[in-house]
CSV table of C-alpha atoms and ligand atoms in Angstrom, one decimal:
chain,number,residue,atom,x,y,z
P,752,GLU,CA,23.8,37.9,84.1
P,753,ARG,CA,25.9,40.7,85.4
P,754,HIS,CA,24.4,43.7,84.3
P,755,LYS,CA,26.6,46.9,83.5
P,756,ARG,CA,27.0,50.7,82.1
P,757,ALA,CA,30.6,50.6,79.7
P,758,GLY,CA,30.7,54.2,79.6
P,759,LEU,CA,30.4,55.4,75.8
P,760,VAL,CA,32.7,58.8,76.7
P,761,SER,CA,34.9,59.2,79.4
P,762,ALA,CA,34.4,62.2,80.1
P,763,PRO,CA,33.4,63.8,82.9
P,764,PRO,CA,29.8,63.0,85.0
P,765,SER,CA,28.5,66.8,84.0
P,766,THR,CA,29.5,66.6,80.6
P,767,PRO,CA,25.9,65.7,78.0
P,768,ARG,CA,26.9,62.2,76.9
P,769,GLY,CA,26.5,61.9,72.5
P,770,LEU,CA,27.5,64.7,70.7
P,771,SER,CA,27.9,67.9,71.9
P,772,ALA,CA,30.2,65.8,74.8
P,773,LEU,CA,32.6,66.5,72.2
P,774,ALA,CA,34.2,69.3,72.6
P,775,ALA,CA,35.8,67.3,75.7
P,776,LEU,CA,37.6,65.2,73.3
P,777,TYR,CA,39.1,67.5,71.7
P,778,GLU,CA,41.1,69.1,74.5
P,779,ARG,CA,42.2,65.1,74.7
P,780,ASP,CA,45.7,64.1,73.4
P,781,PHE,CA,45.2,62.2,69.9
P,782,PRO,CA,45.6,58.4,70.1
P,783,VAL,CA,48.3,57.5,67.3
P,784,TYR,CA,46.6,55.6,64.8
P,785,ARG,CA,50.0,53.9,63.1
P,786,GLN,CA,49.7,54.0,59.5
P,787,PRO,CA,48.5,50.7,58.3
P,788,VAL,CA,50.2,47.3,56.6
P,789,GLU,CA,48.6,44.9,54.9
P,790,VAL,CA,49.6,41.3,56.3
P,791,GLY,CA,47.9,39.0,53.5
P,792,CYS,CA,45.0,38.5,52.1
P,793,PHE,CA,42.5,36.1,51.5
P,794,SER,CA,39.5,35.2,48.5
P,795,LEU,CA,36.2,33.9,48.9
P,796,ASP,CA,34.9,32.3,45.3
P,797,ALA,CA,31.1,32.0,44.4
P,798,ARG,CA,30.8,29.5,47.1
P,799,ARG,CA,32.2,31.2,50.0
P,800,THR,CA,35.6,29.2,50.1
P,801,PHE,CA,38.5,30.5,51.1
P,802,PHE,CA,41.8,31.2,49.5
P,803,ASN,CA,44.7,32.5,51.0
P,804,ASP,CA,45.3,34.1,47.9
P,805,ALA,CA,43.9,37.3,46.1
P,806,ARG,CA,42.2,35.5,43.5
P,807,GLN,CA,40.0,37.5,43.7
P,808,LEU,CA,40.6,41.1,43.5
P,809,ARG,CA,39.8,42.6,41.0
P,810,TYR,CA,41.5,46.3,38.5
P,811,TYR,CA,39.6,49.3,38.6
P,812,VAL,CA,39.2,51.1,35.7
P,813,GLU,CA,37.4,54.6,35.7
P,814,PRO,CA,34.0,55.2,33.5
P,815,ARG,CA,33.6,58.1,31.7
P,816,ARG,CA,32.2,61.0,33.8
P,817,ARG,CA,29.0,61.1,32.5
P,818,PRO,CA,28.6,57.1,32.0
P,819,GLU,CA,24.7,56.9,32.1
P,820,LEU,CA,25.6,53.5,33.2
P,821,ASN,CA,21.7,51.2,33.9
P,822,LEU,CA,21.9,49.7,37.1
P,823,ARG,CA,18.7,47.5,36.9
P,824,ASP,CA,20.4,45.7,34.3
P,825,GLY,CA,20.3,42.1,35.6
P,826,TYR,CA,18.7,42.2,38.6
P,827,ARG,CA,16.1,39.8,37.9
P,828,ASP,CA,18.3,37.4,35.6
P,829,ARG,CA,22.1,37.5,35.6
P,830,TYR,CA,22.1,38.0,40.6
P,831,LEU,CA,23.0,35.0,42.6
P,832,ARG,CA,22.7,37.0,46.8
P,833,ARG,CA,24.6,36.1,49.4
P,834,ASP,CA,22.3,34.4,52.0
P,835,GLU,CA,21.9,37.1,54.5
P,836,ALA,CA,20.6,34.8,57.4
P,837,VAL,CA,24.0,32.4,57.1
P,838,LYS,CA,25.9,34.1,59.8
P,839,GLU,CA,30.4,34.2,59.5
P,840,ASN,CA,31.2,35.8,62.4
P,841,LEU,CA,34.5,35.8,62.2
P,842,ASP,CA,35.8,32.9,60.5
P,843,HIS,CA,36.8,33.4,57.5
P,844,MET,CA,40.0,35.4,59.7
P,845,LEU,CA,40.0,33.0,62.1
P,846,THR,CA,40.5,30.8,59.0
P,847,TRP,CA,43.5,32.7,57.9
P,848,ILE,CA,44.8,33.5,61.3
P,849,LEU,CA,45.4,29.4,61.3
P,850,ALA,CA,47.1,29.2,57.8
P,851,ASN,CA,49.6,32.4,58.7
P,852,ARG,CA,50.8,32.0,62.4
P,853,THR,CA,53.8,32.7,61.6
P,854,LYS,CA,53.0,36.2,60.2
P,855,VAL,CA,50.9,37.3,64.1
P,856,GLN,CA,52.8,35.0,66.9
P,857,LYS,CA,54.6,36.6,69.8
P,858,GLY,CA,58.2,36.0,68.6
P,859,PRO,CA,60.2,33.0,70.9
P,860,ALA,CA,62.5,36.3,72.1
P,861,ALA,CA,59.1,37.4,73.8
P,862,GLY,CA,58.8,33.8,76.1
P,863,SER,CA,55.5,33.3,75.0
P,864,SER,CA,53.4,29.5,74.4
P,865,SER,CA,51.9,28.9,70.9
P,866,LEU,CA,48.7,30.2,71.9
P,867,GLU,CA,49.8,34.0,71.9
P,868,LEU,CA,48.9,35.9,68.9
P,869,ASP,CA,51.3,39.7,69.0
P,870,VAL,CA,48.1,40.8,68.6
P,871,ASP,CA,45.5,43.1,71.1
P,872,ILE,CA,41.6,42.9,68.7
P,873,ILE,CA,40.9,41.1,66.3
P,874,THR,CA,37.4,42.1,64.2
P,875,TRP,CA,36.6,42.9,60.5
P,876,ARG,CA,36.9,46.6,59.4
P,877,GLY,CA,32.7,47.0,59.7
P,878,HIS,CA,32.4,47.2,63.2
P,879,LEU,CA,35.6,48.9,63.7
P,880,THR,CA,33.4,51.2,61.4
P,881,LYS,CA,30.4,51.4,63.3
P,882,LEU,CA,32.5,52.3,66.4
P,883,LEU,CA,33.6,54.7,65.2
P,884,THR,CA,30.7,57.0,63.8
P,885,THR,CA,28.7,56.3,66.4
P,886,PRO,CA,28.6,59.9,68.1
P,887,TYR,CA,26.8,60.7,65.2
P,888,GLU,CA,25.7,57.7,64.4
P,889,THR,CA,21.3,58.1,64.5
P,890,GLN,CA,19.3,55.4,63.5
P,891,GLU,CA,20.9,52.1,63.8
P,892,GLY,CA,21.8,50.4,67.5
P,893,TRP,CA,24.5,47.5,66.6
P,894,GLN,CA,25.7,44.4,69.7
P,895,LEU,CA,29.3,43.1,69.7
P,896,ALA,CA,30.3,40.7,71.8
P,897,VAL,CA,33.4,39.9,72.4
P,898,THR,CA,35.4,37.0,73.7
P,899,LYS,CA,39.5,37.0,74.8
P,900,PHE,CA,41.4,34.0,73.7
P,901,GLY,CA,44.9,34.4,74.8
P,902,SER,CA,46.0,37.6,75.7
P,903,THR,CA,43.6,38.6,72.1
P,904,LEU,CA,40.5,40.6,71.9
P,905,TYR,CA,38.3,38.9,70.2
P,906,ILE,CA,35.1,40.7,68.4
P,907,SER,CA,31.8,40.1,66.8
P,908,GLU,CA,28.9,41.2,65.4
P,909,VAL,CA,24.9,40.3,66.7
P,910,GLU,CA,23.0,41.5,64.1
P,911,THR,CA,20.2,43.6,66.4
P,912,GLU,CA,16.7,42.6,66.3
P,913,ALA,CA,15.6,45.8,64.7
P,914,ALA,CA,18.0,44.7,62.0
P,915,ARG,CA,17.3,41.4,61.6
P,916,GLN,CA,13.2,42.5,61.4
P,917,SER,CA,14.0,45.3,58.6
P,918,ARG,CA,16.7,42.2,57.2
P,919,GLU,CA,13.3,40.4,57.2
P,920,SER,CA,11.3,42.4,55.7
P,921,ARG,CA,12.6,44.9,52.8
P,922,THR,CA,10.8,46.2,50.1
P,923,GLU,CA,11.1,44.6,46.3
P,924,ARG,CA,12.5,48.1,45.8
P,925,HIS,CA,15.1,48.1,48.2
P,926,LYS,CA,16.2,45.2,47.3
P,927,GLU,CA,16.8,46.2,44.1
P,928,MET,CA,18.4,48.6,45.4
P,929,MET,CA,20.5,46.9,47.4
P,930,TYR,CA,22.0,45.2,44.1
P,931,TRP,CA,22.6,48.0,41.8
P,932,GLY,CA,26.2,49.4,44.4
P,933,TYR,CA,27.6,45.2,43.7
P,934,LYS,CA,26.5,46.2,39.2
P,935,PHE,CA,28.7,49.3,39.9
P,936,GLU,CA,30.7,47.5,40.7
P,937,GLN,CA,30.5,45.2,37.6
P,938,TYR,CA,31.2,48.5,35.1
P,939,THR,CA,34.1,49.4,37.2
P,940,CYS,CA,36.5,46.0,38.1
P,941,ALA,CA,38.4,43.7,35.6
P,942,ASP,CA,39.7,40.7,36.1
P,943,ASP,CA,42.7,40.9,35.3
P,944,ALA,CA,45.6,44.6,34.6
P,945,GLY,CA,44.8,44.6,31.1
P,946,SER,CA,41.1,43.9,30.5
P,947,ARG,CA,38.0,45.5,30.3
P,948,PRO,CA,35.4,45.2,32.4
P,949,ASP,CA,32.3,42.8,31.5
P,950,ALA,CA,29.2,44.5,32.6
P,951,SER,CA,27.2,41.0,30.6
P,952,GLY,CA,29.0,38.7,33.3
P,953,VAL,CA,26.4,37.1,36.7
P,954,VAL,CA,26.8,39.0,39.5
P,955,ASN,CA,27.3,36.7,42.6
P,956,THR,CA,28.2,38.7,45.9
P,957,ASN,CA,29.4,35.5,47.0
P,958,GLU,CA,33.0,36.7,46.0
P,959,ALA,CA,34.9,38.9,47.8
P,960,PHE,CA,38.6,39.6,48.2
P,961,CYS,CA,39.4,40.5,51.8
P,962,THR,CA,43.4,42.9,52.8
P,963,VAL,CA,44.3,41.6,56.5
P,964,ILE,CA,45.2,44.8,58.1
P,965,GLN,CA,48.1,45.2,60.4
P,966,THR,CA,48.2,48.9,62.5
P,967,ARG,CA,47.4,50.4,66.4
P,968,LEU,CA,45.4,52.6,67.8
P,969,GLY,CA,46.5,53.9,71.3
P,970,THR,CA,48.2,51.1,73.2
P,971,HIS,CA,45.8,48.5,71.2
P,972,LYS,CA,47.9,46.2,68.8
P,973,LEU,CA,45.2,45.7,65.9
P,974,LEU,CA,44.4,42.7,63.6
P,975,PHE,CA,41.4,44.0,61.1
P,976,SER,CA,40.3,43.0,58.1
P,977,GLY,CA,38.0,44.4,55.1
P,978,GLU,CA,36.7,43.5,52.0
P,979,VAL,CA,38.6,45.4,49.0
P,980,ASP,CA,36.4,46.2,45.4
P,981,CYS,CA,39.6,47.1,43.3
P,982,ARG,CA,42.7,48.1,42.8
P,983,ASP,CA,44.9,50.1,40.5
P,984,PRO,CA,45.6,48.3,37.9
P,985,ASP,CA,49.2,50.1,37.5
P,986,PRO,CA,51.4,47.7,38.7
P,987,SER,CA,53.7,51.0,39.4
P,988,ALA,CA,50.7,51.9,41.3
P,989,PRO,CA,52.0,51.4,45.0
P,990,PRO,CA,51.8,49.4,47.3
P,991,PRO,CA,48.6,47.4,48.8
P,992,PRO,CA,46.8,49.4,50.3
P,993,SER,CA,47.8,52.0,49.0
P,994,CYS,CA,46.9,50.9,45.5
P,995,TYR,CA,43.3,49.5,46.3
P,996,ILE,CA,39.7,52.4,45.9
P,997,GLU,CA,36.6,51.2,47.0
P,998,LEU,CA,33.9,51.2,45.1
P,999,LYS,CA,30.1,53.0,46.6
P,1000,THR,CA,26.6,54.4,44.5
P,1001,SER,CA,24.8,56.9,46.1
P,1002,ALA,CA,21.7,59.1,44.7
P,1003,GLU,CA,22.6,62.4,42.9
P,1004,ILE,CA,23.1,65.2,44.9
P,1005,CYS,CA,19.9,67.7,43.4
P,1006,THR,CA,19.2,69.7,47.0
P,1007,SER,CA,22.0,71.5,49.6
P,1008,LYS,CA,20.3,70.0,52.2
P,1009,GLN,CA,20.4,66.8,50.3
P,1010,HIS,CA,24.4,67.8,50.0
P,1011,ARG,CA,24.0,68.8,54.2
P,1012,ASN,CA,22.7,64.9,54.6
P,1013,PHE,CA,25.5,64.1,52.0
P,1014,LEU,CA,28.7,64.2,53.9
P,1015,ARG,CA,26.8,64.4,57.4
P,1016,TYR,CA,25.5,60.7,57.4
P,1017,LYS,CA,27.3,58.7,54.1
P,1018,LEU,CA,30.3,60.5,53.4
P,1019,LEU,CA,31.5,60.2,57.2
P,1020,LYS,CA,30.7,56.9,56.9
P,1021,TRP,CA,33.1,56.2,54.2
P,1022,TRP,CA,35.6,58.4,55.3
P,1023,ALA,CA,36.0,56.0,58.3
P,1024,GLN,CA,35.8,52.3,56.5
P,1025,SER,CA,38.4,53.6,54.2
P,1026,PHE,CA,40.5,55.0,56.6
P,1027,LEU,CA,40.9,52.7,59.1
P,1028,PRO,CA,43.5,50.0,56.5
P,1029,GLY,CA,44.2,53.2,54.0
P,1030,VAL,CA,42.1,52.6,51.3
P,1031,PRO,CA,43.4,56.8,49.7
P,1032,ARG,CA,40.6,56.3,46.8
P,1033,ILE,CA,36.7,56.4,47.1
P,1034,VAL,CA,35.0,56.6,43.0
P,1035,ALA,CA,31.5,57.1,44.1
P,1036,GLY,CA,28.8,56.6,40.8
P,1037,PHE,CA,25.8,59.3,41.7
P,1038,ARG,CA,22.7,57.4,40.3
P,1039,ASP,CA,19.2,59.0,39.5
P,1040,ASN,CA,16.2,57.1,40.9
P,1041,ASP,CA,15.9,54.9,37.8
P,1042,GLY,CA,18.5,53.6,38.8
P,1043,ILE,CA,20.8,54.4,35.9
P,1044,VAL,CA,24.6,56.3,36.9
P,1045,VAL,CA,23.9,59.9,35.9
P,1046,SER,CA,27.9,61.3,37.6
P,1047,VAL,CA,30.9,59.7,39.0
P,1048,GLU,CA,32.6,61.6,41.5
P,1049,THR,CA,36.8,60.4,43.6
P,1050,TYR,CA,36.8,61.2,47.1
P,1051,TYR,CA,40.0,60.7,48.6
P,1052,THR,CA,40.0,59.8,51.7
P,1053,LEU,CA,43.0,62.7,53.7
P,1054,LYS,CA,40.9,64.8,52.0
P,1055,ILE,CA,37.6,64.1,53.5
P,1056,SER,CA,38.1,64.2,57.2
P,1057,GLN,CA,38.8,68.5,57.1
P,1058,LEU,CA,35.4,68.5,54.4
P,1059,ILE,CA,32.8,67.3,56.9
P,1060,LYS,CA,35.3,68.4,59.4
P,1061,VAL,CA,35.5,65.0,61.2
P,1062,CYS,CA,38.2,65.3,64.4
P,1063,ALA,CA,39.8,61.3,64.7
P,1064,GLN,CA,39.9,62.0,68.6
P,1065,ASN,CA,37.0,59.7,67.9
P,1066,LEU,CA,38.6,56.6,67.5
P,1067,HIS,CA,39.5,56.1,71.6
P,1068,PHE,CA,35.5,54.9,71.2
P,1069,PRO,CA,37.0,51.4,70.6
P,1070,THR,CA,39.9,51.8,73.4
P,1071,ASN,CA,37.1,52.7,76.1
P,1072,VAL,CA,33.8,50.4,75.0
P,1073,ILE,CA,36.0,47.8,75.1
P,1074,PRO,CA,36.0,46.1,79.4
P,1075,PRO,CA,40.7,47.5,79.9
P,1076,HIS,CA,40.8,44.0,82.0
P,1077,PRO,CA,38.1,41.3,81.9
P,1078,PRO,CA,38.3,38.2,84.1
P,1079,PRO,CA,40.2,35.8,83.3
P,1080,PRO,CA,37.6,33.1,81.3
P,1081,PRO,CA,38.7,29.6,81.2
P,1082,PRO,CA,40.3,28.0,78.1
P,1083,PRO,CA,38.4,26.9,76.0
P,1084,PRO,CA,36.5,31.1,75.3
P,1085,ARG,CA,33.2,30.2,76.1
P,1086,VAL,CA,32.4,33.9,77.5
P,1087,VAL,CA,31.6,36.1,75.5
P,1088,TYR,CA,30.4,40.5,76.9
P,1089,LEU,CA,27.9,41.6,74.3
P,1090,PHE,CA,28.1,45.0,74.1
P,1091,SER,CA,24.5,46.6,72.8
P,1092,TRP,CA,23.9,50.9,72.2
P,1093,GLU,CA,21.5,52.2,70.3
P,1094,PRO,CA,21.1,56.2,69.7
P,1095,ASN,CA,20.7,58.5,72.3
P,1096,MET,CA,21.6,55.5,75.4
P,1097,ASP,CA,25.0,54.8,76.7
P,1098,VAL,CA,26.6,51.4,76.0
P,1099,THR,CA,26.4,48.5,78.2
P,1100,TYR,CA,27.2,45.1,78.3
P,1101,THR,CA,26.2,41.3,79.7
P,1102,VAL,CA,28.6,39.0,80.0
P,1103,HIS,CA,27.1,35.5,78.5
P,1104,ARG,CA,28.8,31.5,79.7
P,1105,ASN,CA,27.6,28.5,77.1
P,1106,SER,CA,25.3,30.6,75.7
P,1107,ARG,CA,24.6,30.8,71.5
P,1108,TYR,CA,26.1,33.9,71.5
P,1109,THR,CA,30.0,31.5,71.6
P,1110,PHE,CA,31.3,32.4,68.6
P,1111,LEU,CA,35.3,31.3,68.8
P,1112,PRO,CA,34.8,27.9,66.7
P,1113,ASP,CA,36.1,24.8,68.4
P,1114,TRP,CA,38.2,24.2,65.5
P,1115,TYR,CA,39.6,27.0,65.8
P,1116,VAL,CA,40.3,26.7,70.0
P,1117,ARG,CA,42.1,23.5,69.5
P,1118,GLN,CA,44.1,24.0,66.4
P,1119,MET,CA,45.4,27.4,68.1
P,1120,MET,CA,46.3,25.2,71.5
P,1121,SER,CA,48.6,22.6,70.0
Q,2366,LIG,O1,27.8,37.9,59.0
Q,2366,LIG,C1,28.4,38.3,59.7
Q,2366,LIG,N1,27.9,39.5,60.7
Q,2366,LIG,C2,29.3,39.9,58.5
Q,2366,LIG,C3,29.3,39.0,57.7
Q,2366,LIG,C4,29.1,41.1,59.4
Q,2366,LIG,C5,30.5,42.4,58.3
Q,2366,LIG,C6,31.0,41.5,57.6
Q,2366,LIG,N2,31.0,40.5,56.7
Q,2366,LIG,C7,32.5,39.7,56.6
Q,2366,LIG,C8,31.8,39.6,55.2
Q,2366,LIG,O2,32.7,37.9,54.6
Q,2366,LIG,C9,32.3,40.0,54.3
Q,2366,LIG,O3,33.2,39.6,53.0
Q,2366,LIG,O4,33.0,40.9,56.2
Q,2366,LIG,C10,33.0,40.9,54.5
Q,2366,LIG,C11,33.3,42.3,54.9
Q,2366,LIG,O5,34.0,42.7,55.1
Q,2366,LIG,P1,34.2,44.3,56.1
Q,2366,LIG,O6,35.5,45.2,54.8
Q,2366,LIG,O7,34.8,44.5,57.8
Q,2366,LIG,O8,32.7,44.7,56.0
Q,2366,LIG,P2,32.1,46.9,55.8
Q,2366,LIG,O9,33.7,47.7,56.0
Q,2366,LIG,O10,31.0,46.8,56.4
Q,2366,LIG,O11,31.8,46.5,54.4
Q,2366,LIG,C12,32.6,46.3,53.0
Q,2366,LIG,C13,31.6,45.1,52.4
Q,2366,LIG,C14,30.3,46.5,52.2
Q,2366,LIG,O12,30.7,47.4,50.5
Q,2366,LIG,P3,29.5,48.9,50.5
Q,2366,LIG,O13,30.8,49.6,49.6
Q,2366,LIG,O14,28.9,48.8,50.5
Q,2366,LIG,O15,30.1,48.8,52.1
Q,2366,LIG,O16,31.2,44.4,52.0
Q,2366,LIG,C15,30.3,44.2,51.7
Q,2366,LIG,C16,29.8,45.1,51.1
Q,2366,LIG,O17,29.9,45.4,50.0
Q,2366,LIG,N3,29.5,43.4,53.0
Q,2366,LIG,C17,28.9,42.6,53.2
Q,2366,LIG,N4,29.5,41.2,52.0
Q,2366,LIG,C18,28.7,39.4,53.2
Q,2366,LIG,N5,28.2,39.9,54.0
Q,2366,LIG,C19,28.6,42.1,54.4
Q,2366,LIG,C20,28.4,41.0,55.5
Q,2366,LIG,N6,27.3,40.9,56.2
Q,2366,LIG,N7,29.1,43.1,55.0
Q,2366,LIG,C21,29.6,44.3,53.6
Q,2367,LIG,CA1,32.0,49.7,48.4
């Protein structure tokens, strides 16, 4: 195993790392982040089965401004929770790619083998959100496994030991609060464009609708997928991803300190998560300590960046963290670069061959080579 520093910020060596290095970043040329385009979507049903369509897409129904929605309702008797111990890695995205190869393959004009995708990086949106907000993160580290297959880098998160421990030692209160976000979705989403939400039903967190987005960051072509909560029910709304809406819940804000922390930590993450796939609207339900939503607020993604004075220069991060020219691994791609980061530290990486970190499944490699 080789250990190396990946250089969190490619600033001059004398520049302190982390937040204080941001001043140097502001001097750079702004990397182009091309308008994200939806190239497809997929759905996961109540049993986590993949469908190459939008059957799980839901439609937003605006709640009253002071709605008094009870988020605790149904926690005991109408809640089916996804098993978080099951690690799916990139599998659903890979299934989507195999079913939609012509959409992402290099054209015959490029003269390349069928193995080649016209994409430099494939990952989940959530992983990119973590990279993007790294300079502002003070609590949780991350580990990202990276494999090169053909000319494409695949990036898949590895649960850190600290994350596993906190997942396995959640308090009963914490477990219930994790349900509240999903319950808010149920109060504000309908299954069809014309219908009303049904809050008497079961909340099943296996169900998901995911958009597949193509875009470009600087010179890197990205393909990533992210879960989308719902869309504008108006059929004349702009096409995806512009009609999509992200739903959130948060504790109501009473003091100026709470307000500052909300902007500094939470709204920043909300912005990064929705900015990446080009989701323009975030609807937040603010709840009290008893899980009652007392107010609802809409945020416009493109306005948030002014609100919290965050500069998109930090999108440099993924490009700095991934080594530009890793040595070519022998196929099948079982070589993994494991990148690790902890708050106040540099990013480091280790190289692993045929280890528990190998995540590209044989069924994917086989079908891509055929
Ligand atoms: O197995 C894994 N290690 C992961 C699987 C890690 C991250 C994601 N996933 C998969 C799941 O299949 C999920 O359906 O990705 C999908 C969501 O991906 P994403 O959009 O890239 O993730 P993110 O932006 O972090 O989260 C979006 C939503 C969350 O909503 P809020 O409003 O809380 O941000 O996806 C849900 C959650 O509702 N979500 C997950 N659902 C299932 N498994 C997971 C997860 N691990 N993480 C977030
Ligand atoms: Ca959400």
